[in-house]
Amino acid sequence: MMTTPAPPHRARVVGAVRLVEGAAVIAILFLTFFQGGAVNGFNPFDYFGFFTNLTSLLTAVVLILVGARCMAGRAVPGWLVEARAVATACMLLVAVIYNGLVPGTGSAPPWVSVTLHIVFPALLALDWLLIGDRGPMRWSRLWILAPYPVLWLVVVLVRGATDGWVPYGFLLPERGAGTIALTGFGLLAVLGAAGALVWGASRLPGLVRSAVNAG
């Protein structure tokens, strides 16, 4: 699957917005990391051990890659479209979990938490829904949602069992294997629901499809 390139002037606008969005998120992440260095000991493994931070970073990179191709008038390859779909679903998971299970800003400034947990996921969802430059995602490929969060969860649980560090209280080892397993399955279920919405929305033409794809 490969998306159809938009006309140069329209593609450049869409691409520029995505580039700026991705670059802004990366700047916010690293600004917060260095400002909070005294708290986390400037340890990137702890800082990017948080699902929000790591997912925001990877999503921003995907946006920059997509935006660069749009600005160059080049088609976005299927693997990159899938990466954006997975990233969008994962950021929707971030928004749901933050607002449902772990509200609060932690050590980050309030505006950073709002940006990464609410504004960024909302912009990604609107981009996916409104900009019709992605083809329909195959339901048989819905499984690609799982590898990244499962790998993250495994690494976190290994760290929790070895050095005692976990990013979120609901993953603390003392909660017990059964409770943590149920929590993990619950998170994957929410991710699956978010992915189903993203996959389903890919079948919509997009409200500005004609503006993007027309000459």
PDB file of C-alpha atoms in Angstrom:
ATOM      1  CA  MET A   1       0.000   0.000   0.000  1.00  0.00           C
ATOM      2  CA  MET A   2       1.333   3.421  -0.925  1.00  0.00           C
ATOM      3  CA  THR A   3      -0.501   6.707  -0.547  1.00  0.00           C
ATOM      4  CA  THR A   4      -1.078   8.935  -3.559  1.00  0.00           C
ATOM      5  CA  PRO A   5       1.138  12.016  -3.509  1.00  0.00           C
ATOM      6  CA  ALA A   6      -0.698  15.307  -3.105  1.00  0.00           C
ATOM      7  CA  PRO A   7      -0.064  18.214  -5.498  1.00  0.00           C
ATOM      8  CA  PRO A   8       3.154  20.054  -4.610  1.00  0.00           C
ATOM      9  CA  HIS A   9       1.643  23.159  -2.983  1.00  0.00           C
ATOM     10  CA  ARG A  10      -0.911  21.201  -0.926  1.00  0.00           C
ATOM     11  CA  ALA A  11       1.577  18.506   0.002  1.00  0.00           C
ATOM     12  CA  ARG A  12       4.085  21.087   1.193  1.00  0.00           C
ATOM     13  CA  VAL A  13       1.547  22.653   3.548  1.00  0.00           C
ATOM     14  CA  VAL A  14       0.543  19.306   5.042  1.00  0.00           C
ATOM     15  CA  GLY A  15       4.162  18.218   5.228  1.00  0.00           C
ATOM     16  CA  ALA A  16       5.291  21.448   6.864  1.00  0.00           C
ATOM     17  CA  VAL A  17       2.628  21.147   9.569  1.00  0.00           C
ATOM     18  CA  ARG A  18       3.702  17.593  10.332  1.00  0.00           C
ATOM     19  CA  LEU A  19       7.370  18.561  10.384  1.00  0.00           C
ATOM     20  CA  VAL A  20       6.747  21.435  12.781  1.00  0.00           C
ATOM     21  CA  GLU A  21       4.555  19.281  15.002  1.00  0.00           C
ATOM     22  CA  GLY A  22       7.133  16.505  15.198  1.00  0.00           C
ATOM     23  CA  ALA A  23      10.027  18.896  15.805  1.00  0.00           C
ATOM     24  CA  ALA A  24       8.061  20.735  18.517  1.00  0.00           C
ATOM     25  CA  VAL A  25       7.331  17.512  20.390  1.00  0.00           C
ATOM     26  CA  ILE A  26      10.991  16.459  20.262  1.00  0.00           C
ATOM     27  CA  ALA A  27      12.023  19.901  21.534  1.00  0.00           C
ATOM     28  CA  ILE A  28       9.525  19.657  24.406  1.00  0.00           C
ATOM     29  CA  LEU A  29      10.731  16.181  25.354  1.00  0.00           C
ATOM     30  CA  PHE A  30      14.400  17.138  25.500  1.00  0.00           C
ATOM     31  CA  LEU A  31      13.714  20.494  27.155  1.00  0.00           C
ATOM     32  CA  THR A  32      11.786  18.694  29.892  1.00  0.00           C
ATOM     33  CA  PHE A  33      14.507  16.047  30.195  1.00  0.00           C
ATOM     34  CA  PHE A  34      17.261  18.604  30.785  1.00  0.00           C
ATOM     35  CA  GLN A  35      15.128  20.810  33.027  1.00  0.00           C
ATOM     36  CA  GLY A  36      14.228  17.800  35.178  1.00  0.00           C
ATOM     37  CA  GLY A  37      17.709  16.307  35.094  1.00  0.00           C
ATOM     38  CA  ALA A  38      18.265  16.767  38.795  1.00  0.00           C
ATOM     39  CA  VAL A  39      15.175  14.663  39.503  1.00  0.00           C
ATOM     40  CA  ASN A  40      15.890  11.774  37.127  1.00  0.00           C
ATOM     41  CA  GLY A  41      19.680  11.971  37.374  1.00  0.00           C
ATOM     42  CA  PHE A  42      19.860  12.741  33.653  1.00  0.00           C
ATOM     43  CA  ASN A  43      19.073   9.068  33.072  1.00  0.00           C
ATOM     44  CA  PRO A  44      17.547   8.690  29.581  1.00  0.00           C
ATOM     45  CA  PHE A  45      16.604   5.059  30.308  1.00  0.00           C
ATOM     46  CA  ASP A  46      14.325   6.211  33.116  1.00  0.00           C
ATOM     47  CA  TYR A  47      13.016   9.262  31.280  1.00  0.00           C
ATOM     48  CA  PHE A  48      12.234   7.391  28.080  1.00  0.00           C
ATOM     49  CA  GLY A  49      11.086   4.407  30.096  1.00  0.00           C
ATOM     50  CA  PHE A  50       7.803   6.265  30.462  1.00  0.00           C
ATOM     51  CA  PHE A  51       5.448   5.101  27.723  1.00  0.00           C
ATOM     52  CA  THR A  52       4.322   8.674  27.085  1.00  0.00           C
ATOM     53  CA  ASN A  53       7.831   9.997  26.535  1.00  0.00           C
ATOM     54  CA  LEU A  54       9.089   7.126  24.398  1.00  0.00           C
ATOM     55  CA  THR A  55       5.923   6.934  22.300  1.00  0.00           C
ATOM     56  CA  SER A  56       5.854  10.701  21.794  1.00  0.00           C
ATOM     57  CA  LEU A  57       9.477  10.611  20.626  1.00  0.00           C
ATOM     58  CA  LEU A  58       8.916   7.747  18.171  1.00  0.00           C
ATOM     59  CA  THR A  59       5.685   9.313  16.907  1.00  0.00           C
ATOM     60  CA  ALA A  60       7.416  12.642  16.353  1.00  0.00           C
ATOM     61  CA  VAL A  61      10.097  10.899  14.287  1.00  0.00           C
ATOM     62  CA  VAL A  62       7.399   9.219  12.188  1.00  0.00           C
ATOM     63  CA  LEU A  63       5.662  12.576  11.639  1.00  0.00           C
ATOM     64  CA  ILE A  64       8.922  14.165  10.522  1.00  0.00           C
ATOM     65  CA  LEU A  65       9.608  11.338   8.055  1.00  0.00           C
ATOM     66  CA  VAL A  66       6.069  11.562   6.643  1.00  0.00           C
ATOM     67  CA  GLY A  67       6.190  15.351   6.531  1.00  0.00           C
ATOM     68  CA  ALA A  68       9.518  15.357   4.713  1.00  0.00           C
ATOM     69  CA  ARG A  69       8.187  13.047   2.009  1.00  0.00           C
ATOM     70  CA  CYS A  70       5.057  15.177   1.626  1.00  0.00           C
ATOM     71  CA  MET A  71       7.120  18.326   1.210  1.00  0.00           C
ATOM     72  CA  ALA A  72       9.272  16.572  -1.392  1.00  0.00           C
ATOM     73  CA  GLY A  73       6.152  15.492  -3.304  1.00  0.00           C
ATOM     74  CA  ARG A  74       7.012  11.830  -2.801  1.00  0.00           C
ATOM     75  CA  ALA A  75       4.542   9.061  -2.007  1.00  0.00           C
ATOM     76  CA  VAL A  76       4.502   7.791   1.566  1.00  0.00           C
ATOM     77  CA  PRO A  77       5.398   4.072   1.555  1.00  0.00           C
ATOM     78  CA  GLY A  78       3.076   1.553   3.137  1.00  0.00           C
ATOM     79  CA  TRP A  79       5.346   0.786   6.099  1.00  0.00           C
ATOM     80  CA  LEU A  80       5.404   4.452   7.045  1.00  0.00           C
ATOM     81  CA  VAL A  81       1.620   4.738   6.774  1.00  0.00           C
ATOM     82  CA  GLU A  82       1.365   1.716   9.079  1.00  0.00           C
ATOM     83  CA  ALA A  83       3.865   3.273  11.474  1.00  0.00           C
ATOM     84  CA  ARG A  84       1.729   6.423  11.658  1.00  0.00           C
ATOM     85  CA  ALA A  85      -1.387   4.320  12.257  1.00  0.00           C
ATOM     86  CA  VAL A  86       0.292   2.455  15.119  1.00  0.00           C
ATOM     87  CA  ALA A  87       1.679   5.694  16.546  1.00  0.00           C
ATOM     88  CA  THR A  88      -1.754   7.330  16.438  1.00  0.00           C
ATOM     89  CA  ALA A  89      -3.356   4.378  18.219  1.00  0.00           C
ATOM     90  CA  CYS A  90      -0.613   4.328  20.866  1.00  0.00           C
ATOM     91  CA  MET A  91      -0.982   8.045  21.525  1.00  0.00           C
ATOM     92  CA  LEU A  92      -4.733   7.582  21.907  1.00  0.00           C
ATOM     93  CA  LEU A  93      -3.880   4.941  24.518  1.00  0.00           C
ATOM     94  CA  VAL A  94      -1.658   7.521  26.234  1.00  0.00           C
ATOM     95  CA  ALA A  95      -4.542   9.983  26.372  1.00  0.00           C
ATOM     96  CA  VAL A  96      -6.991   7.410  27.752  1.00  0.00           C
ATOM     97  CA  ILE A  97      -4.635   6.033  30.412  1.00  0.00           C
ATOM     98  CA  TYR A  98      -3.431   9.465  31.507  1.00  0.00           C
ATOM     99  CA  ASN A  99      -6.921  10.816  31.926  1.00  0.00           C
ATOM    100  CA  GLY A 100      -8.304   7.591  33.392  1.00  0.00           C
ATOM    101  CA  LEU A 101      -5.559   6.037  35.539  1.00  0.00           C
ATOM    102  CA  VAL A 102      -2.651   8.363  36.163  1.00  0.00           C
ATOM    103  CA  PRO A 103      -3.841  11.990  36.018  1.00  0.00           C
ATOM    104  CA  GLY A 104      -1.390  14.560  37.266  1.00  0.00           C
ATOM    105  CA  THR A 105       1.769  16.172  35.990  1.00  0.00           C
ATOM    106  CA  GLY A 106       4.399  14.296  38.013  1.00  0.00           C
ATOM    107  CA  SER A 107       7.675  16.214  37.806  1.00  0.00           C
ATOM    108  CA  ALA A 108       6.850  17.746  34.420  1.00  0.00           C
ATOM    109  CA  PRO A 109       5.376  21.250  34.128  1.00  0.00           C
ATOM    110  CA  PRO A 110       1.566  21.183  33.708  1.00  0.00           C
ATOM    111  CA  TRP A 111       1.739  22.546  30.165  1.00  0.00           C
ATOM    112  CA  VAL A 112       4.050  19.684  29.132  1.00  0.00           C
ATOM    113  CA  SER A 113       1.686  17.054  30.507  1.00  0.00           C
ATOM    114  CA  VAL A 114      -1.290  18.673  28.775  1.00  0.00           C
ATOM    115  CA  THR A 115       0.628  18.905  25.496  1.00  0.00           C
ATOM    116  CA  LEU A 116       1.861  15.301  25.471  1.00  0.00           C
ATOM    117  CA  HIS A 117      -1.197  13.620  26.989  1.00  0.00           C
ATOM    118  CA  ILE A 118      -4.036  15.609  25.431  1.00  0.00           C
ATOM    119  CA  VAL A 119      -3.032  18.073  22.697  1.00  0.00           C
ATOM    120  CA  PHE A 120      -0.609  15.835  20.790  1.00  0.00           C
ATOM    121  CA  PRO A 121      -2.918  12.779  20.710  1.00  0.00           C
ATOM    122  CA  ALA A 122      -5.819  15.013  19.630  1.00  0.00           C
ATOM    123  CA  LEU A 123      -3.782  16.544  16.782  1.00  0.00           C
ATOM    124  CA  LEU A 124      -2.705  13.102  15.595  1.00  0.00           C
ATOM    125  CA  ALA A 125      -6.281  11.849  15.629  1.00  0.00           C
ATOM    126  CA  LEU A 126      -7.502  14.904  13.716  1.00  0.00           C
ATOM    127  CA  ASP A 127      -4.689  14.550  11.185  1.00  0.00           C
ATOM    128  CA  TRP A 128      -5.567  10.890  10.595  1.00  0.00           C
ATOM    129  CA  LEU A 129      -9.288  11.623  10.402  1.00  0.00           C
ATOM    130  CA  LEU A 130      -9.321  14.826   8.365  1.00  0.00           C
ATOM    131  CA  ILE A 131      -6.377  14.548   5.969  1.00  0.00           C
ATOM    132  CA  GLY A 132      -7.316  11.942   3.402  1.00  0.00           C
ATOM    133  CA  ASP A 133      -3.834  11.001   2.208  1.00  0.00           C
ATOM    134  CA  ARG A 134      -3.866   7.454   3.633  1.00  0.00           C
ATOM    135  CA  GLY A 135      -5.460   4.400   2.142  1.00  0.00           C
ATOM    136  CA  PRO A 136      -7.620   1.894   4.035  1.00  0.00           C
ATOM    137  CA  MET A 137      -5.661  -0.169   6.525  1.00  0.00           C
ATOM    138  CA  ARG A 138      -6.037  -3.932   6.143  1.00  0.00           C
ATOM    139  CA  TRP A 139      -7.745  -5.523   9.139  1.00  0.00           C
ATOM    140  CA  SER A 140      -5.426  -8.498   8.798  1.00  0.00           C
ATOM    141  CA  ARG A 141      -2.612  -6.136   9.755  1.00  0.00           C
ATOM    142  CA  LEU A 142      -4.178  -5.022  13.033  1.00  0.00           C
ATOM    143  CA  TRP A 143      -1.685  -7.258  14.854  1.00  0.00           C
ATOM    144  CA  ILE A 144       1.104  -4.749  14.152  1.00  0.00           C
ATOM    145  CA  LEU A 145      -0.248  -2.741  17.076  1.00  0.00           C
ATOM    146  CA  ALA A 146       1.068  -5.292  19.564  1.00  0.00           C
ATOM    147  CA  PRO A 147       4.881  -5.711  19.187  1.00  0.00           C
ATOM    148  CA  TYR A 148       5.944  -2.249  20.375  1.00  0.00           C
ATOM    149  CA  PRO A 149       3.787  -1.970  23.540  1.00  0.00           C
ATOM    150  CA  VAL A 150       4.383  -5.619  24.435  1.00  0.00           C
ATOM    151  CA  LEU A 151       8.156  -5.127  24.151  1.00  0.00           C
ATOM    152  CA  TRP A 152       7.921  -1.963  26.263  1.00  0.00           C
ATOM    153  CA  LEU A 153       5.876  -3.803  28.899  1.00  0.00           C
ATOM    154  CA  VAL A 154       8.317  -6.719  29.030  1.00  0.00           C
ATOM    155  CA  VAL A 155      11.304  -4.388  29.472  1.00  0.00           C
ATOM    156  CA  VAL A 156       9.507  -2.464  32.227  1.00  0.00           C
ATOM    157  CA  LEU A 157       8.533  -5.633  34.085  1.00  0.00           C
ATOM    158  CA  VAL A 158      12.097  -6.971  33.849  1.00  0.00           C
ATOM    159  CA  ARG A 159      13.399  -3.705  35.238  1.00  0.00           C
ATOM    160  CA  GLY A 160      10.815  -3.761  37.997  1.00  0.00           C
ATOM    161  CA  ALA A 161      11.891  -7.266  38.999  1.00  0.00           C
ATOM    162  CA  THR A 162      15.616  -6.472  38.857  1.00  0.00           C
ATOM    163  CA  ASP A 163      16.382  -2.857  39.756  1.00  0.00           C
ATOM    164  CA  GLY A 164      12.943  -2.032  41.175  1.00  0.00           C
ATOM    165  CA  TRP A 165      12.222   0.852  38.776  1.00  0.00           C
ATOM    166  CA  VAL A 166       8.843   1.111  37.066  1.00  0.00           C
ATOM    167  CA  PRO A 167       7.370   4.219  35.430  1.00  0.00           C
ATOM    168  CA  TYR A 168       3.842   3.803  36.776  1.00  0.00           C
ATOM    169  CA  GLY A 169       2.464   2.647  40.105  1.00  0.00           C
ATOM    170  CA  PHE A 170       0.058   0.169  38.551  1.00  0.00           C
ATOM    171  CA  LEU A 171       3.088  -1.855  37.359  1.00  0.00           C
ATOM    172  CA  LEU A 172       4.814  -2.153  40.743  1.00  0.00           C
ATOM    173  CA  PRO A 173       5.987  -5.752  41.383  1.00  0.00           C
ATOM    174  CA  GLU A 174       4.339  -5.829  44.823  1.00  0.00           C
ATOM    175  CA  ARG A 175       0.942  -5.664  43.166  1.00  0.00           C
ATOM    176  CA  GLY A 176       1.422  -9.309  42.244  1.00  0.00           C
ATOM    177  CA  ALA A 177       1.841 -11.160  38.966  1.00  0.00           C
ATOM    178  CA  GLY A 178      -1.876 -11.786  38.530  1.00  0.00           C
ATOM    179  CA  THR A 179      -2.856  -8.144  38.983  1.00  0.00           C
ATOM    180  CA  ILE A 180      -0.083  -6.950  36.695  1.00  0.00           C
ATOM    181  CA  ALA A 181      -1.078  -9.519  34.053  1.00  0.00           C
ATOM    182  CA  LEU A 182      -4.683  -8.318  34.171  1.00  0.00           C
ATOM    183  CA  THR A 183      -3.464  -4.743  33.924  1.00  0.00           C
ATOM    184  CA  GLY A 184      -1.348  -5.634  30.903  1.00  0.00           C
ATOM    185  CA  PHE A 185      -4.241  -7.350  29.158  1.00  0.00           C
ATOM    186  CA  GLY A 186      -6.443  -4.362  29.967  1.00  0.00           C
ATOM    187  CA  LEU A 187      -3.947  -1.962  28.413  1.00  0.00           C
ATOM    188  CA  LEU A 188      -3.717  -4.113  25.286  1.00  0.00           C
ATOM    189  CA  ALA A 189      -7.511  -4.228  25.094  1.00  0.00           C
ATOM    190  CA  VAL A 190      -7.694  -0.424  25.200  1.00  0.00           C
ATOM    191  CA  LEU A 191      -4.970  -0.275  22.558  1.00  0.00           C
ATOM    192  CA  GLY A 192      -6.911  -2.728  20.408  1.00  0.00           C
ATOM    193  CA  ALA A 193     -10.008  -0.525  20.666  1.00  0.00           C
ATOM    194  CA  ALA A 194      -7.963   2.540  19.741  1.00  0.00           C
ATOM    195  CA  GLY A 195      -6.441   0.647  16.827  1.00  0.00           C
ATOM    196  CA  ALA A 196      -9.865  -0.432  15.612  1.00  0.00           C
ATOM    197  CA  LEU A 197     -10.915   3.226  15.551  1.00  0.00           C
ATOM    198  CA  VAL A 198      -7.789   4.192  13.613  1.00  0.00           C
ATOM    199  CA  TRP A 199      -8.181   1.306  11.166  1.00  0.00           C
ATOM    200  CA  GLY A 200     -11.871   2.105  10.712  1.00  0.00           C
ATOM    201  CA  ALA A 201     -11.211   5.820  10.207  1.00  0.00           C
ATOM    202  CA  SER A 202      -8.727   5.004   7.437  1.00  0.00           C
ATOM    203  CA  ARG A 203     -11.714   3.968   5.324  1.00  0.00           C
ATOM    204  CA  LEU A 204     -13.159   7.472   5.472  1.00  0.00           C
ATOM    205  CA  PRO A 205     -12.173   9.809   2.636  1.00  0.00           C
ATOM    206  CA  GLY A 206     -11.176  12.642   4.954  1.00  0.00           C
ATOM    207  CA  LEU A 207     -12.976  15.966   5.118  1.00  0.00           C
ATOM    208  CA  VAL A 208     -10.190  17.729   3.203  1.00  0.00           C
ATOM    209  CA  ARG A 209      -9.330  14.916   0.850  1.00  0.00           C
ATOM    210  CA  SER A 210     -10.256  16.847  -2.279  1.00  0.00           C
ATOM    211  CA  ALA A 211      -8.253  19.871  -1.134  1.00  0.00           C
ATOM    212  CA  VAL A 212      -5.188  17.735  -0.527  1.00  0.00           C
ATOM    213  CA  ASN A 213      -5.358  15.538  -3.595  1.00  0.00           C
ATOM    214  CA  ALA A 214      -6.882  17.845  -6.188  1.00  0.00           C
ATOM    215  CA  GLY A 215      -4.727  19.919  -8.445  1.00  0.00           C
TER     216      GLY A 215
END
